[in-house]
Short mmCIF file of C-alpha atoms in Angstrom, two decimals:
data_model
loop_
_atom_site.label_atom_id
_atom_site.label_comp_id
_atom_site.label_asym_id
_atom_site.label_seq_id
_atom_site.Cartn_x
_atom_site.Cartn_y
_atom_site.Cartn_z
CA MET A 1 -29.45 5.69 -47.15
CA THR A 2 -27.86 7.86 -49.80
CA LEU A 3 -24.67 6.78 -51.56
CA SER A 4 -22.55 9.32 -49.65
CA VAL A 5 -23.94 8.08 -46.34
CA GLN A 6 -23.14 4.50 -47.34
CA PHE A 7 -19.53 5.41 -48.22
CA THR A 8 -19.18 7.36 -44.96
CA THR A 9 -20.60 4.39 -43.05
CA MET A 10 -18.15 1.99 -44.70
CA ALA A 11 -15.21 4.30 -43.99
CA VAL A 12 -16.25 4.68 -40.35
CA MET A 13 -16.68 0.91 -39.98
CA VAL A 14 -13.24 0.24 -41.49
CA LEU A 15 -11.77 2.68 -38.97
CA SER A 16 -13.84 1.00 -36.26
CA GLY A 17 -12.30 -2.34 -37.20
CA ILE A 18 -8.82 -0.80 -36.91
CA TYR A 19 -9.82 0.70 -33.57
CA LEU A 20 -11.04 -2.70 -32.33
CA GLY A 21 -7.67 -4.21 -33.20
CA LEU A 22 -5.87 -1.46 -31.29
CA ALA A 23 -8.21 -1.75 -28.31
CA LEU A 24 -7.99 -5.55 -28.23
CA ASP A 25 -4.17 -5.61 -28.27
CA THR A 26 -4.06 -2.91 -25.61
CA PHE A 27 -6.52 -4.82 -23.43
CA ARG A 28 -4.65 -8.12 -23.90
CA ARG A 29 -1.35 -6.47 -22.95
CA ILE A 30 -2.75 -4.83 -19.81
CA SER A 31 -4.81 -7.86 -18.76
CA VAL A 32 -1.65 -9.71 -17.64
CA TYR A 33 -1.78 -7.66 -14.42
CA TRP A 34 -5.05 -9.28 -13.30
CA LYS A 35 -4.85 -12.58 -15.25
CA LYS A 36 -4.32 -14.62 -12.06
CA ARG A 37 -7.63 -13.37 -10.63
CA PRO A 38 -10.36 -15.16 -12.58
CA ILE A 39 -13.35 -13.17 -11.29
CA ILE A 40 -11.72 -9.81 -12.07
CA SER A 41 -10.45 -11.15 -15.41
CA TYR A 42 -13.89 -12.36 -16.55
CA SER A 43 -15.57 -9.17 -15.33
CA PHE A 44 -13.13 -6.95 -17.22
CA GLU A 45 -13.43 -9.14 -20.34
CA ILE A 46 -17.22 -8.80 -20.40
CA GLY A 47 -17.01 -5.09 -19.62
CA PHE A 48 -14.44 -4.56 -22.38
CA TRP A 49 -16.58 -6.17 -25.12
CA LEU A 50 -19.73 -4.41 -23.95
CA LEU A 51 -17.90 -1.08 -24.07
CA GLN A 52 -16.50 -1.74 -27.56
CA THR A 53 -19.96 -2.75 -28.82
CA LEU A 54 -21.45 0.46 -27.46
CA ILE A 55 -18.68 2.58 -29.00
CA VAL A 56 -19.01 1.00 -32.46
CA PHE A 57 -22.80 1.23 -32.39
CA TYR A 58 -22.60 4.87 -31.27
CA LEU A 59 -20.33 5.67 -34.24
CA LEU A 60 -22.76 3.84 -36.52
CA PHE A 61 -25.62 5.81 -35.04
CA LEU A 62 -23.82 9.09 -35.74
CA VAL A 63 -23.26 8.34 -39.45
CA ASN A 64 -26.49 6.51 -40.43
CA SER A 65 -28.80 6.69 -37.40
CA GLY A 66 -27.92 3.15 -36.34
CA GLU A 67 -29.08 1.33 -39.49
CA ILE A 68 -27.38 -2.08 -39.68
CA ARG A 69 -26.53 -3.69 -43.03
CA PHE A 70 -24.47 -6.77 -43.91
CA TYR A 71 -21.70 -4.75 -45.57
CA ILE A 72 -21.18 -2.90 -42.27
CA PHE A 73 -19.87 -6.11 -40.70
CA LEU A 74 -17.69 -6.73 -43.75
CA ALA A 75 -16.25 -3.22 -43.55
CA CYS A 76 -15.52 -3.66 -39.83
CA LEU A 77 -13.86 -7.03 -40.53
CA LEU A 78 -11.83 -5.41 -43.33
CA GLY A 79 -10.53 -2.75 -40.96
CA PHE A 80 -9.65 -5.37 -38.33
CA SER A 81 -7.84 -7.51 -40.94
CA PHE A 82 -5.97 -4.42 -42.19
CA TYR A 83 -4.78 -3.75 -38.65
CA GLN A 84 -3.71 -7.37 -38.13
CA ALA A 85 -1.77 -7.47 -41.39
CA LEU A 86 -0.03 -4.06 -41.41
CA LEU A 87 -0.32 -2.23 -38.10
CA LYS A 88 -0.23 -4.85 -35.37
CA THR A 89 3.56 -5.22 -35.06
CA VAL A 90 4.24 -1.48 -35.16
CA TYR A 91 1.50 -0.73 -32.64
CA ARG A 92 2.69 -3.41 -30.21
CA GLN A 93 6.23 -2.04 -30.30
CA GLY A 94 4.95 1.47 -29.68
CA LEU A 95 2.70 0.20 -26.89
CA GLU A 96 5.63 -1.50 -25.15
CA ARG A 97 7.65 1.71 -25.33
CA LEU A 98 4.72 3.70 -23.97
CA ILE A 99 4.29 1.25 -21.08
CA SER A 100 8.04 1.51 -20.35
CA VAL A 101 7.73 5.31 -20.24
CA PHE A 102 4.74 5.10 -17.87
CA ARG A 103 6.63 2.68 -15.63
CA ALA A 104 9.65 4.99 -15.51
CA VAL A 105 7.44 8.01 -14.72
CA PHE A 106 5.58 6.02 -12.04
CA ARG A 107 8.85 4.88 -10.42
CA PHE A 108 10.16 8.47 -10.49
CA PHE A 109 7.07 9.92 -8.78
CA LYS A 110 7.06 7.02 -6.31
CA GLN A 111 10.66 7.77 -5.33
CA VAL A 112 9.90 11.50 -5.10
CA PHE A 113 6.89 10.71 -2.88
CA PHE A 114 8.98 8.55 -0.57
CA ILE A 115 11.86 11.05 -0.43
CA LEU A 116 9.75 14.18 0.11
CA ILE A 117 6.87 12.80 2.20
CA VAL A 118 7.32 9.29 3.62
CA THR A 119 10.97 9.58 4.70
CA PRO A 120 10.59 12.97 6.51
CA ILE A 121 7.48 11.69 8.33
CA LYS A 122 9.36 8.54 9.31
CA TRP A 123 12.33 10.50 10.68
CA ILE A 124 10.06 12.95 12.51
CA PHE A 125 8.24 10.02 14.11
CA LEU A 126 11.49 8.32 15.14
CA LEU A 127 12.92 11.57 16.50
CA SER A 128 9.73 12.28 18.47
CA ALA A 129 9.69 8.72 19.84
CA SER A 130 13.37 9.01 20.85
CA ILE A 131 12.77 12.33 22.64
CA ILE A 132 9.72 10.95 24.47
CA LEU A 133 11.60 7.80 25.53
CA PHE A 134 14.58 9.88 26.66
CA LEU A 135 12.31 12.11 28.79
CA LEU A 136 10.55 9.08 30.28
CA ASN A 137 13.90 7.53 31.13
CA MET A 138 15.06 10.75 32.77
CA ILE A 139 11.81 11.00 34.76
CA VAL A 140 12.19 7.41 35.97
CA LYS A 141 15.81 8.05 37.04
CA ILE A 142 14.84 11.28 38.82
CA LEU A 143 11.98 9.52 40.62
CA ALA A 144 14.34 6.70 41.63
CA ILE A 145 16.81 9.24 43.09
CA LEU A 146 14.01 11.08 44.90
CA LEU A 147 12.72 7.80 46.28
CA LYS A 148 16.17 6.91 47.61
CA VAL A 149 16.48 10.38 49.21
CA ILE A 150 13.04 10.07 50.80
CA LEU A 151 13.65 6.53 52.06
CA PHE A 152 17.19 7.23 53.32
CA PRO A 153 16.09 8.62 56.75
CA PHE A 154 13.73 5.69 57.25
CA LEU A 155 16.48 3.21 56.35
CA LEU A 156 18.88 4.98 58.71
CA ILE A 157 16.34 4.89 61.52
CA GLY A 158 15.73 1.22 60.74
CA LYS A 159 19.43 0.42 61.11
CA LEU A 160 19.60 2.33 64.39
CA LEU A 161 16.52 0.61 65.76
CA LYS A 162 17.46 -2.83 64.51
CA PRO A 163 19.02 -3.94 67.81
CA LEU A 164 15.77 -3.02 69.58
CA ILE A 165 13.53 -4.99 67.17
CA PRO A 166 12.41 -8.39 68.52
CA GLU A 167 13.89 -11.46 66.85
CA ASN A 168 10.48 -12.83 65.89
CA LEU A 169 9.70 -9.66 63.91
CA ILE A 170 13.08 -9.81 62.17
CA LYS A 171 12.46 -13.44 61.17
CA PHE A 172 9.01 -12.47 59.90
CA LEU A 173 10.50 -9.61 57.83
CA HIS A 174 13.11 -11.99 56.40
CA LYS A 175 10.30 -14.27 55.26
CA LEU A 176 8.66 -11.31 53.51
CA TYR A 177 11.90 -10.33 51.74
CA PRO A 178 11.49 -12.80 48.79
CA ILE A 179 8.03 -11.36 48.09
CA TYR A 180 9.44 -7.84 48.19
CA SER A 181 12.33 -8.90 45.93
CA THR A 182 9.93 -10.42 43.39
CA ILE A 183 7.75 -7.29 43.31
CA ARG A 184 10.87 -5.11 42.96
CA ASP A 185 12.14 -7.19 40.01
CA ILE A 186 8.75 -7.03 38.29
CA LEU A 187 8.65 -3.24 38.70
CA LYS A 188 12.20 -2.90 37.34
CA LYS A 189 11.37 -5.02 34.29
CA GLY A 190 8.21 -2.99 33.74
CA LEU A 191 10.11 0.27 33.86
CA LYS A 192 12.77 -1.05 31.49
CA TYR A 193 10.11 -2.23 29.04
CA ALA A 194 8.19 1.05 29.26
CA THR A 195 11.28 3.11 28.52
CA PHE A 196 12.82 0.67 26.02
CA LYS A 197 16.03 0.76 27.99
CA ARG A 198 18.71 -1.25 26.20
CA ARG A 199 22.08 -2.19 27.51
#
């Protein structure tokens, strides 16, 4: 390597050390969101260091075709130490402010999403359900009225013919009345449940 290439390599490695400090603090700050999940935490940790190794080696490859010397590690360590000593506090403060801004923006878009999309869909669904239930209730009431109108002549005829009906048949019909009453109650409860009728 020529002298200029060596100086360029050292400069790039110092900057790489600073970059590693920035990346490490950023990763440590964000990792709190998955810290309680060990598998995800270990996977991200391994992936992070593999990615940083690839990035640093790629930069080294660009400046000196990937030739590794001992002073390269020293230059990288120098950059990392420079970051720790002078830039760490400032960067962390800026990172916290940036995260606060992202949180505020996320909350804003979340509220906009709920106001413009979720809430209208919810109200449309509730309105549609109310209309459908109202129509079902009206249909049930109309059918009940029609049934009473249809059965009225038969009930009238039954009352007129009651004196002519044998006593044994009347007793038998009285025995069947509890069964009819039970079926009627079940049907009423079913209709009330189907139409969500509330009193």
